[in-house]
C-alpha cells in the first residue's frame, strides 16, 4: 500500500508486545501517528511511554506485533528481512543520543558523507547537496576532521549531515540533545530546523522542551498509547479507534474521579467535570 503524498511515514494501529519472565509487556497499544514530509515531529512522554519502541519500529530496526507501517511509500510490515534491511539503508537515517556512537573513529567528516552516499545509493548530484548541508550545519571547515577532533555538538551536527545524504524519507533521532550542553544543543537544533526547511523529515524522541519548540507537531505518548497531539497553534485531544477521547495529561487533573459530563449544543460539545 502506498502512503499519502504528504506523509513520509505512517504508523497505523501499531502494537508492540515484548515477552518477559513476568509476562508480556505491551510497549505500544494501537498507536496512530503520521510523520508529515518536511516537518519536524517530536515524540514526548515519560520514560517507558513507548517513544523509543515507536522510533525503532518506524525506522525498521524492529517489527510491530500488529498494525501497519509505511515509510517512503513502502509498507514495511510485510517486508522480508532482506527487504527491511534495504529499506533501512535507503529510506531511513538514525541518529543516536551519544554523538560518538553515530560516527566511525577513523573516518573524516567527508568520508562519513561518502559512506552514507554509497550505502543509500545516492544519485548524481549528492556531493553538491552534501556540501550545502555542511554549510547549513557550519561544518564546511571540518570536512577533513575525525570525530576526536570535533566537539560533541560538532559530532552531532556531522551525524545529521551524514543522515541527510541521499535524501532519505525519514531521519529518526532518539534524544539527540541529551548528551549536549545548552549551547551545543542550540546549535544542533538550529541545524535540524535548517535541514527541515530544506525538506528533510524528522521524527525526534525527546524530553527536551527546546526540541519541542522547533517541532511543528508533537505527539504525547503515555503508557504506550497516544495521549495527545499538539501543533504549533493548538493542542488536540486524540480519539482512538474505540471512540474514546484521550485527554492531554495536563487536562486530566480536571477530572479526578475519571468521570465527565458531556453536553451537546448547536456550537459543538462541552466536556466538564460532573
XYZ file of N, CA and C in Angstrom:
822
model
N 0.846 -1.195 0.000
C 0.000 0.000 0.000
C 0.879 1.241 0.000
N 0.500 2.239 -0.785
C 1.277 3.456 -0.870
C 0.801 4.464 0.172
N 1.756 5.274 0.664
C 1.415 6.304 1.632
C 0.867 7.528 0.919
N 0.148 8.354 1.653
C -0.311 9.610 1.111
C 0.894 10.455 0.722
N 0.784 11.277 -0.372
C 1.941 12.018 -0.856
C 2.573 12.915 0.185
N 1.779 13.456 1.133
C 2.321 14.405 2.099
C 2.955 13.718 3.304
N 2.874 12.391 3.359
C 3.373 11.672 4.526
C 4.674 10.960 4.195
N 5.709 11.227 5.013
C 6.959 10.481 4.866
C 6.837 9.110 5.501
N 6.054 9.015 6.567
C 5.872 7.732 7.256
C 4.535 7.743 7.991
N 3.943 6.566 8.101
C 2.658 6.401 8.785
C 2.727 5.162 9.668
N 2.247 5.297 10.886
C 2.041 4.154 11.781
C 0.548 4.047 12.036
N -0.018 2.920 11.682
C -1.467 2.728 11.766
C -1.767 1.569 12.714
N -2.359 1.901 13.873
C -2.746 0.894 14.876
C -1.570 0.007 15.268
N -0.421 0.628 15.511
C 0.796 -0.132 15.797
C 0.790 -0.635 17.239
N 0.998 -1.935 17.372
C 1.089 -2.607 18.670
C 2.463 -3.238 18.778
N 3.078 -3.121 19.955
C 4.337 -3.823 20.203
C 4.270 -4.460 21.574
N 4.458 -5.788 21.594
C 4.451 -6.559 22.839
C 5.800 -7.238 22.982
N 6.417 -7.044 24.140
C 7.693 -7.691 24.430
C 7.471 -8.790 25.460
N 7.952 -10.001 25.199
C 7.846 -11.060 26.218
C 8.839 -10.801 27.352
N 8.481 -11.167 28.547
C 9.374 -11.043 29.695
C 9.084 -12.184 30.656
N 10.021 -12.470 31.563
C 9.792 -13.567 32.513
C 8.531 -13.379 33.343
N 8.158 -12.122 33.587
C 6.967 -11.863 34.389
C 5.695 -11.766 33.585
N 5.777 -12.000 32.277
C 4.605 -11.888 31.419
C 4.841 -10.876 30.321
N 3.973 -10.867 29.323
C 4.127 -9.957 28.196
C 3.982 -8.502 28.635
N 4.799 -7.642 28.033
C 4.744 -6.201 28.301
C 4.314 -5.491 27.022
N 3.225 -4.738 27.092
C 2.745 -4.008 25.920
C 3.398 -2.633 25.898
N 4.357 -2.438 24.979
C 5.055 -1.164 24.863
C 4.258 -0.157 24.050
N 3.499 -0.649 23.073
C 2.662 0.220 22.247
C 1.295 -0.438 22.105
N 0.249 0.359 22.294
C -1.102 -0.191 22.320
C -1.977 0.458 21.256
N -1.680 0.180 19.985
C -2.513 0.701 18.903
C -2.269 2.168 18.601
N -1.026 2.520 18.325
C -0.649 3.924 18.105
C -0.838 4.306 16.647
N -1.498 5.451 16.432
C -1.682 6.027 15.097
C -0.957 7.364 15.040
N 0.100 7.448 14.225
C 0.805 8.714 14.041
C 1.205 8.848 12.579
N 1.316 10.094 12.135
C 1.774 10.393 10.783
C 2.922 11.381 10.862
N 4.000 11.076 10.144
C 5.139 11.977 10.069
C 5.083 12.676 8.715
N 4.619 13.927 8.744
C 4.433 14.673 7.508
C 5.776 15.010 6.872
N 5.816 14.978 5.548
C 7.047 15.249 4.822
C 7.516 16.674 5.076
N 8.819 16.832 5.339
C 9.406 18.146 5.540
C 9.071 18.787 6.868
N 8.594 17.988 7.822
C 8.149 18.505 9.109
C 9.000 17.887 10.226
N 9.285 18.682 11.258
C 9.918 18.162 12.474
C 8.804 17.715 13.418
N 8.769 16.429 13.737
C 7.775 15.875 14.653
C 8.489 15.392 15.910
N 8.011 15.830 17.055
C 8.586 15.416 18.337
C 7.698 14.361 18.982
N 8.327 13.368 19.596
C 7.632 12.374 20.408
C 8.048 12.598 21.847
N 7.083 12.880 22.713
C 7.393 13.155 24.105
C 6.578 12.240 25.003
N 7.028 12.133 26.243
C 6.350 11.296 27.220
C 7.348 10.807 28.238
N 6.868 10.348 29.383
C 7.779 9.859 30.421
C 8.525 8.616 29.960
N 9.600 8.280 30.650
C 10.332 7.054 30.347
C 9.387 5.859 30.422
N 9.478 4.974 29.434
C 8.590 3.826 29.388
C 7.275 4.090 28.677
N 7.126 5.281 28.092
C 5.858 5.607 27.432
C 5.755 5.002 26.034
N 6.879 4.539 25.475
C 6.835 3.897 24.162
C 7.540 4.667 23.062
N 8.199 5.775 23.407
C 8.832 6.618 22.377
C 9.890 5.842 21.589
N 10.832 5.240 22.311
C 11.923 4.540 21.632
C 11.405 3.333 20.854
N 10.421 2.636 21.407
C 9.843 1.495 20.688
C 9.237 1.944 19.368
N 8.544 3.067 19.384
C 7.928 3.572 18.159
C 8.994 3.975 17.143
N 10.069 4.622 17.607
C 11.138 5.014 16.691
C 11.802 3.779 16.073
N 12.041 2.757 16.868
C 12.673 1.554 16.345
C 11.795 0.885 15.290
N 10.501 0.933 15.479
C 9.590 0.309 14.519
C 9.514 1.120 13.234
N 9.367 2.437 13.340
C 9.232 3.240 12.131
C 10.546 3.272 11.346
N 11.670 3.060 12.028
C 12.960 3.052 11.342
C 13.337 1.680 10.806
N 12.528 0.664 11.084
C 12.803 -0.673 10.589
C 13.795 -1.459 11.416
N 14.159 -0.961 12.590
C 15.054 -1.707 13.476
C 14.301 -2.801 14.234
N 12.985 -2.688 14.276
C 12.152 -3.671 14.957
C 10.855 -3.793 14.175
N 10.148 -4.858 14.396
C 8.859 -5.067 13.729
C 7.716 -4.898 14.729
N 6.584 -4.381 14.281
C 5.438 -4.308 15.186
C 4.835 -5.688 15.411
N 4.230 -5.884 16.558
C 3.484 -7.115 16.813
C 2.214 -7.137 15.975
N 1.623 -5.968 15.789
C 0.434 -5.818 14.950
C 0.394 -4.383 14.445
N -0.380 -4.165 13.396
C -0.508 -2.825 12.838
C 0.243 -2.684 11.531
N 0.138 -1.504 10.953
C 0.703 -1.228 9.629
C 1.681 -0.069 9.716
N 2.827 -0.205 9.042
C 3.839 0.843 8.998
C 4.195 1.104 7.538
N 4.159 2.363 7.142
C 4.503 2.764 5.781
C 5.599 3.805 5.859
N 6.704 3.590 5.161
C 7.825 4.525 5.146
C 8.213 4.804 3.699
N 8.228 6.070 3.325
C 8.588 6.421 1.959
C 7.712 5.764 0.924
N 6.451 5.538 1.258
C 5.515 4.925 0.328
C 5.537 3.418 0.315
N 6.387 2.787 1.125
C 6.501 1.326 1.142
C 5.956 0.789 2.455
N 5.053 -0.169 2.373
C 4.560 -0.809 3.590
C 5.620 -1.783 4.083
N 6.176 -1.486 5.248
C 7.314 -2.257 5.751
C 6.894 -3.503 6.527
N 5.658 -3.526 6.991
C 5.221 -4.601 7.880
C 5.361 -5.974 7.234
N 5.211 -6.041 5.903
C 5.235 -7.332 5.224
C 6.553 -7.607 4.506
N 7.547 -6.743 4.688
C 8.829 -6.941 4.013
C 9.581 -8.127 4.610
N 10.350 -8.791 3.767
C 11.259 -9.827 4.257
C 12.384 -9.164 5.037
N 13.206 -9.972 5.706
C 14.330 -9.414 6.447
C 15.273 -8.655 5.523
N 15.519 -9.200 4.339
C 16.387 -8.530 3.373
C 15.745 -7.234 2.887
N 14.437 -7.267 2.658
C 13.746 -6.067 2.216
C 13.746 -4.988 3.274
N 13.623 -5.404 4.536
C 13.645 -4.444 5.632
C 15.028 -3.805 5.756
N 16.079 -4.611 5.581
C 17.435 -4.061 5.626
C 17.647 -3.060 4.495
N 17.148 -3.369 3.317
C 17.285 -2.448 2.186
C 16.531 -1.152 2.447
N 15.346 -1.268 3.043
C 14.577 -0.069 3.373
C 15.333 0.789 4.370
N 15.923 0.162 5.402
C 16.681 0.919 6.399
C 17.843 1.664 5.751
N 18.552 0.995 4.861
C 19.730 1.614 4.248
C 19.353 2.821 3.403
N 18.267 2.711 2.650
C 17.973 3.725 1.641
C 16.944 4.764 2.080
N 16.055 4.415 2.977
C 14.932 5.304 3.271
C 14.960 5.942 4.646
N 15.789 5.429 5.561
C 15.780 5.922 6.937
C 17.210 6.165 7.408
N 17.411 7.263 8.127
C 18.672 7.516 8.821
C 18.371 7.633 10.309
N 19.268 7.074 11.145
C 19.038 7.045 12.586
C 20.189 7.769 13.272
N 19.857 8.747 14.111
C 20.849 9.489 14.891
C 20.652 9.129 16.356
N 21.716 8.590 16.979
C 21.637 8.138 18.365
C 21.919 9.281 19.331
N 21.611 9.045 20.597
C 21.746 10.090 21.614
C 23.195 10.516 21.817
N 24.104 9.547 21.938
C 25.507 9.872 22.188
C 26.200 10.186 20.873
N 26.734 11.393 20.714
C 27.322 11.786 19.428
C 28.351 10.800 18.902
N 29.239 10.291 19.769
C 30.316 9.412 19.315
C 29.786 8.110 18.723
N 28.574 7.679 19.121
C 28.022 6.427 18.621
C 27.542 6.549 17.175
N 27.444 7.771 16.677
C 26.977 7.984 15.304
C 28.107 7.995 14.290
N 29.346 8.005 14.763
C 30.487 8.203 13.875
C 31.504 7.081 14.042
N 32.248 6.835 12.970
C 33.333 5.851 12.982
C 34.636 6.605 13.243
N 35.375 6.174 14.258
C 36.505 6.941 14.746
C 37.572 7.269 13.729
N 37.827 6.383 12.756
C 38.933 6.612 11.827
C 38.520 7.314 10.543
N 37.231 7.658 10.412
C 36.756 8.334 9.207
C 36.617 9.835 9.438
N 36.946 10.620 8.425
C 36.727 12.061 8.495
C 35.256 12.359 8.237
N 34.887 13.603 8.466
C 33.505 14.013 8.199
C 33.158 13.755 6.737
N 34.065 14.145 5.836
C 33.814 13.925 4.419
C 33.669 12.460 4.069
N 34.468 11.613 4.698
C 34.380 10.175 4.442
C 33.075 9.594 4.970
N 32.569 10.133 6.079
C 31.251 9.701 6.562
C 30.173 10.008 5.532
N 30.257 11.176 4.916
C 29.259 11.544 3.915
C 29.351 10.656 2.686
N 30.559 10.337 2.262
C 30.722 9.454 1.101
C 30.218 8.044 1.413
N 30.466 7.580 2.647
C 29.960 6.269 3.043
C 28.429 6.248 3.026
N 27.823 7.307 3.559
C 26.357 7.383 3.556
C 25.809 7.396 2.134
N 26.481 8.094 1.237
C 26.040 8.149 -0.159
C 26.100 6.767 -0.804
N 27.151 6.005 -0.488
C 27.293 4.666 -1.058
C 26.228 3.731 -0.497
N 26.011 3.788 0.806
C 25.025 2.908 1.438
C 23.630 3.188 0.894
N 23.287 4.475 0.712
C 21.936 4.836 0.247
C 21.818 4.880 -1.267
N 22.926 4.557 -1.952
C 22.915 4.575 -3.409
C 22.425 5.922 -3.921
N 23.007 6.961 -3.356
C 22.613 8.325 -3.729
C 22.904 8.575 -5.200
N 22.014 9.271 -5.855
C 22.167 9.556 -7.276
C 23.129 10.698 -7.541
N 23.234 11.038 -8.811
C 24.119 12.127 -9.218
C 23.711 13.421 -8.516
N 24.699 14.189 -8.166
C 24.437 15.467 -7.510
C 24.454 15.399 -6.007
N 24.668 14.204 -5.447
C 24.638 14.094 -3.987
C 25.743 14.923 -3.343
N 26.899 15.010 -3.993
C 28.019 15.737 -3.393
C 27.694 17.220 -3.244
N 27.023 17.793 -4.238
C 26.643 19.208 -4.142
C 25.663 19.424 -3.000
N 24.687 18.503 -2.867
C 23.704 18.649 -1.788
C 24.366 18.421 -0.425
N 25.320 17.503 -0.373
C 26.031 17.270 0.885
C 26.843 18.496 1.277
N 27.456 19.140 0.293
C 28.225 20.349 0.568
C 27.302 21.453 1.105
N 26.102 21.550 0.538
C 25.130 22.534 1.033
C 24.746 22.226 2.485
N 24.577 20.923 2.791
C 24.221 20.541 4.159
C 25.340 20.916 5.125
N 26.585 20.684 4.739
C 27.714 21.046 5.600
C 27.744 22.546 5.864
N 27.424 23.327 4.844
C 27.390 24.783 5.029
C 26.257 25.172 5.967
N 25.088 24.540 5.801
C 23.960 24.819 6.693
C 24.312 24.485 8.140
N 25.102 23.412 8.317
C 25.434 22.933 9.646
C 26.702 23.576 10.205
N 27.297 24.468 9.439
C 28.504 25.148 9.912
C 29.706 24.227 10.029
N 29.801 23.232 9.129
C 30.879 22.246 9.202
C 31.756 22.242 7.948
N 31.615 23.262 7.114
C 32.368 23.240 5.862
C 33.882 23.222 6.074
N 34.348 23.733 7.228
C 35.792 23.712 7.504
C 36.205 22.514 8.360
N 35.297 21.544 8.532
C 35.597 20.342 9.322
C 35.565 19.073 8.463
N 35.571 19.224 7.151
C 35.424 18.075 6.260
C 36.524 17.045 6.477
N 37.726 17.484 6.739
C 38.862 16.568 6.887
C 39.163 16.214 8.337
N 38.262 16.558 9.255
C 38.462 16.264 10.669
C 37.832 14.920 11.036
N 38.487 14.215 11.960
C 37.940 12.975 12.500
C 37.181 13.279 13.794
N 36.335 12.339 14.248
C 35.474 12.612 15.405
C 36.212 13.162 16.626
N 37.404 12.645 16.942
C 38.093 13.102 18.147
C 38.564 14.556 18.035
N 38.530 15.101 16.816
C 38.917 16.490 16.608
C 37.711 17.437 16.653
N 36.538 16.902 16.909
C 35.305 17.681 16.929
C 34.753 17.749 18.347
N 34.047 18.827 18.652
C 33.314 18.913 19.914
C 32.093 17.998 19.844
N 31.435 17.792 20.988
C 30.235 16.958 20.997
C 29.159 17.501 20.081
N 28.961 18.812 20.104
C 27.954 19.413 19.234
C 28.307 19.263 17.769
N 29.603 19.423 17.440
C 30.035 19.247 16.053
C 29.874 17.801 15.610
N 30.155 16.864 16.507
C 29.946 15.456 16.172
C 28.474 15.187 15.843
N 27.580 15.754 16.642
C 26.161 15.507 16.395
C 25.699 16.182 15.100
N 26.231 17.363 14.813
C 25.895 18.006 13.544
C 26.459 17.212 12.373
N 27.658 16.643 12.542
C 28.218 15.795 11.497
C 27.341 14.566 11.275
N 26.783 14.010 12.370
C 25.883 12.864 12.248
C 24.641 13.233 11.446
N 24.103 14.413 11.683
C 22.931 14.849 10.918
C 23.301 15.121 9.461
N 24.505 15.636 9.221
C 24.948 15.858 7.844
C 24.990 14.540 7.076
N 25.560 13.500 7.715
C 25.593 12.183 7.076
C 24.187 11.609 6.931
N 23.323 11.916 7.891
C 21.962 11.365 7.871
C 21.157 11.848 6.669
N 21.404 13.064 6.208
C 20.570 13.609 5.132
C 21.139 13.327 3.742
N 22.348 12.741 3.671
C 22.915 12.398 2.360
C 22.024 11.369 1.673
N 21.736 11.598 0.423
C 20.875 10.682 -0.310
C 19.399 10.917 -0.104
N 19.042 11.956 0.663
C 17.640 12.342 0.872
C 16.753 11.186 1.333
N 17.049 10.590 2.489
C 16.171 9.529 2.993
C 14.770 10.073 3.282
N 13.794 9.184 3.268
C 12.420 9.620 3.528
C 12.267 10.173 4.934
N 13.041 9.639 5.880
C 12.855 9.993 7.283
C 14.185 9.953 8.024
N 14.446 10.989 8.822
C 15.578 10.991 9.742
C 15.016 10.835 11.150
N 15.427 9.768 11.821
C 14.958 9.445 13.164
C 16.060 9.786 14.160
N 15.703 10.458 15.245
C 16.697 10.817 16.258
C 16.122 10.549 17.642
N 16.904 9.844 18.462
C 16.474 9.486 19.817
C 17.265 10.327 20.810
N 16.621 11.317 21.410
C 17.242 12.217 22.388
C 18.558 12.824 21.853
N 18.533 13.469 20.697
C 19.788 13.936 20.089
C 20.486 15.045 20.856
N 19.794 15.713 21.784
C 20.434 16.763 22.577
C 20.730 16.298 24.001
N 20.438 15.038 24.308
C 20.531 14.554 25.685
C 21.928 14.575 26.266
N 22.977 14.483 25.421
C 24.348 14.442 25.906
C 25.078 15.772 25.679
N 24.346 16.810 25.293
C 24.985 18.073 24.912
C 24.716 19.170 25.936
N 25.648 20.128 26.029
C 25.389 21.311 26.840
C 24.407 22.203 26.091
N 23.889 23.212 26.760
C 22.807 24.010 26.186
C 23.226 24.727 24.900
N 24.472 25.232 24.856
C 24.936 25.948 23.663
C 25.061 24.993 22.479
N 25.626 23.807 22.718
C 25.760 22.822 21.640
C 24.392 22.331 21.181
N 23.476 22.115 22.135
C 22.125 21.682 21.787
C 21.434 22.732 20.918
N 21.638 23.990 21.252
C 21.032 25.063 20.457
C 21.550 25.039 19.024
N 22.855 24.794 18.855
C 23.429 24.712 17.510
C 22.856 23.532 16.737
N 22.717 22.386 17.402
C 22.172 21.204 16.743
C 20.727 21.442 16.313
N 19.941 22.056 17.184
C 18.538 22.291 16.851
C 18.381 23.321 15.736
N 19.262 24.302 15.708
C 19.251 25.256 14.592
C 19.548 24.529 13.283
N 20.460 23.550 13.352
C 20.782 22.752 12.175
C 19.586 21.911 11.736
N 18.910 21.280 12.696
C 17.724 20.491 12.380
C 16.663 21.363 11.717
N 16.451 22.540 12.264
C 15.455 23.435 11.696
C 15.814 23.837 10.260
N 17.103 24.111 10.031
C 17.548 24.488 8.689
C 17.361 23.340 7.703
N 17.692 22.124 8.132
C 17.532 20.969 7.261
C 16.055 20.699 6.966
N 15.192 20.874 7.969
C 13.754 20.692 7.750
C 13.226 21.729 6.770
N 13.705 22.953 6.879
C 13.279 23.995 5.943
C 13.699 23.659 4.523
N 14.743 22.835 4.389
C 15.207 22.392 3.079
C 14.448 21.162 2.585
N 13.572 20.590 3.457
C 12.723 19.485 3.032
C 12.930 18.172 3.741
N 13.863 18.103 4.702
C 14.110 16.855 5.425
C 13.020 16.615 6.471
N 12.593 15.367 6.610
C 11.578 14.983 7.592
C 12.255 14.390 8.821
N 11.877 14.877 10.006
C 12.478 14.411 11.252
C 11.424 13.835 12.189
N 11.771 12.717 12.831
C 10.995 12.162 13.945
C 11.945 12.087 15.127
N 11.665 12.862 16.182
C 12.614 13.005 17.279
C 11.940 12.670 18.604
N 12.478 11.674 19.304
C 12.031 11.382 20.668
C 12.832 12.252 21.621
N 12.158 12.870 22.573
C 12.866 13.836 23.414
C 12.162 14.077 24.735
N 12.967 14.524 25.723
C 12.445 15.113 26.955
C 12.756 16.607 26.984
N 13.381 17.119 25.944
C 13.927 18.481 25.920
C 12.893 19.464 25.376
N 12.436 20.437 26.191
C 11.473 21.424 25.692
C 12.001 22.212 24.499
N 13.323 22.359 24.393
C 13.888 23.101 23.268
C 13.647 22.368 21.952
N 13.643 21.035 21.990
C 13.338 20.267 20.786
C 11.876 20.469 20.404
N 10.999 20.404 21.397
C 9.571 20.605 21.137
C 9.328 21.988 20.524
N 10.128 22.974 20.944
C 9.950 24.341 20.451
C 10.232 24.466 18.959
N 11.115 23.613 18.406
C 11.411 23.703 16.976
C 10.529 22.770 16.152
N 9.705 21.946 16.815
C 8.850 20.985 16.115
C 7.528 21.629 15.725
N 7.047 21.287 14.533
C 5.719 21.761 14.120
C 4.601 20.895 14.688
N 4.921 19.652 15.020
C 3.912 18.727 15.554
C 4.538 17.927 16.681
N 3.767 17.713 17.741
C 4.247 16.932 18.878
C 3.207 15.884 19.245
N 3.658 14.638 19.330
C 2.809 13.549 19.805
C 3.208 13.225 21.243
N 2.224 13.166 22.129
C 2.443 12.875 23.542
C 2.043 11.419 23.800
N 3.005 10.601 24.191
C 2.737 9.198 24.487
C 2.664 8.974 25.988
N 1.806 8.041 26.378
C 1.661 7.696 27.792
C 1.214 6.246 27.884
N 1.979 5.435 28.610
C 1.656 4.013 28.784
C 1.433 3.316 27.441
N 2.214 3.674 26.435
C 2.128 3.004 25.150
C 1.002 3.458 24.253
N 0.260 4.481 24.677
C -0.847 4.993 23.872
C -0.604 6.458 23.527
N -1.248 6.904 22.469
C -1.170 8.311 22.085
C -2.124 9.102 22.962
N -1.559 9.911 23.867
C -2.382 10.640 24.832
C -2.870 11.967 24.285
N -2.083 12.612 23.441
C -2.466 13.917 22.916
C -1.571 14.260 21.743
N -2.006 15.244 20.986
C -1.244 15.753 19.856
C -1.309 17.270 19.906
N -0.234 17.920 19.567
C -0.261 19.376 19.519
C 0.508 19.851 18.297
N 0.040 20.955 17.739
C 0.706 21.587 16.616
C 1.205 22.946 17.075
N 1.786 23.702 16.159
C 2.347 24.993 16.550
C 1.287 25.970 17.038
N 0.020 25.729 16.693
C -1.001 26.710 17.069
C -2.026 26.219 18.089
N -2.118 24.886 18.347
C -3.128 24.443 19.312
C -2.906 23.000 19.731
N -3.364 22.655 20.967
C -3.341 21.259 21.411
C -4.580 20.528 20.901
N -4.448 19.232 20.677
C -5.553 18.426 20.193
C -5.713 17.196 21.073
N -6.944 16.882 21.434
C -7.218 15.605 22.082
C -7.277 14.530 21.005
N -6.982 13.298 21.389
C -6.955 12.176 20.449
C -8.170 11.294 20.679
N -8.852 10.915 19.590
C -9.966 9.981 19.650
C -9.470 8.650 19.110
N -9.451 7.605 19.959
C -8.921 6.324 19.499
C -9.978 5.584 18.686
N -9.596 4.417 18.169
C -10.494 3.693 17.274
C -11.732 3.167 17.975
N -11.702 3.115 19.319
C -12.882 2.717 20.076
C -13.805 3.882 20.388
N -13.447 5.082 19.881
C -14.270 6.263 20.123
C -13.975 6.961 21.428
N -12.910 6.537 22.137
C -12.554 7.144 23.409
C -11.675 8.369 23.183
N -11.984 9.449 23.886
C -11.188 10.666 23.794
C -10.049 10.595 24.798
N -8.820 10.725 24.298
C -7.643 10.742 25.158
C -7.312 12.196 25.497
N -7.570 12.586 26.736
C -7.303 13.962 27.132
C -5.804 14.185 27.314
N -5.302 15.365 26.931
C -3.897 15.679 27.236
C -3.644 15.564 28.734
N -2.446 15.119 29.126
C -2.159 14.874 30.557
C -2.483 16.055 31.458
N -2.201 17.283 30.997
C -2.422 18.442 31.859
C -3.904 18.736 32.081
N -4.780 18.138 31.271
C -6.212 18.337 31.453
C -6.823 17.301 32.400
N -6.134 16.208 32.618
C -6.746 15.113 33.365
C -6.972 15.452 34.827
N -6.199 16.410 35.353
C -6.393 16.813 36.741
C -7.766 17.456 36.958
N -8.388 17.880 35.867
C -9.732 18.475 35.979
C -10.793 17.415 36.255
N -10.425 16.144 36.094
C -11.389 15.049 36.241
C -10.827 14.022 37.224
N -10.723 14.384 38.504
C -10.083 13.479 39.485
C -10.832 12.163 39.669
N -12.120 12.135 39.382
C -12.891 10.903 39.536
C -12.948 10.084 38.245
N -12.186 10.537 37.226
C -12.172 9.849 35.928
C -13.565 9.744 35.318
N -14.391 10.743 35.579
C -15.730 10.822 35.007
C -15.949 12.227 34.457
N -16.775 12.344 33.418
C -17.036 13.647 32.820
C -18.489 13.730 32.387
N -19.004 14.934 32.384
C -20.341 15.206 31.858
C -20.180 15.827 30.479
N -20.877 15.269 29.484
C -20.767 15.764 28.115
C -22.063 16.462 27.738
N -21.932 17.686 27.289
C -23.084 18.472 26.877
C -22.959 18.810 25.399
N -24.043 18.605 24.670
C -24.077 18.929 23.249
C -24.965 20.143 23.044
N -24.520 21.073 22.215
C -25.369 22.190 21.822
C -25.080 22.507 20.363
N -25.708 23.559 19.849
C -25.574 23.848 18.415
C -24.161 24.255 18.037
N -23.346 24.670 19.017
C -21.979 25.104 18.731
C -20.961 23.975 18.837
N -21.376 22.824 19.366
C -20.442 21.720 19.480
C -20.633 20.946 20.766
N -19.558 20.475 21.368
C -19.584 19.617 22.535
C -18.775 20.249 23.653
N -19.281 20.145 24.875
C -18.547 20.578 26.061
C -18.356 19.389 26.974
N -17.112 19.168 27.444
C -16.811 18.116 28.406
C -16.418 18.776 29.698
N -17.216 18.543 30.752
C -16.997 19.237 32.029
C -17.025 18.230 33.172
N -16.387 18.538 34.298
C -16.460 17.632 35.460
C -17.901 17.456 35.897
N -18.278 16.264 36.385
C -19.676 16.039 36.790
C -20.031 16.806 38.054
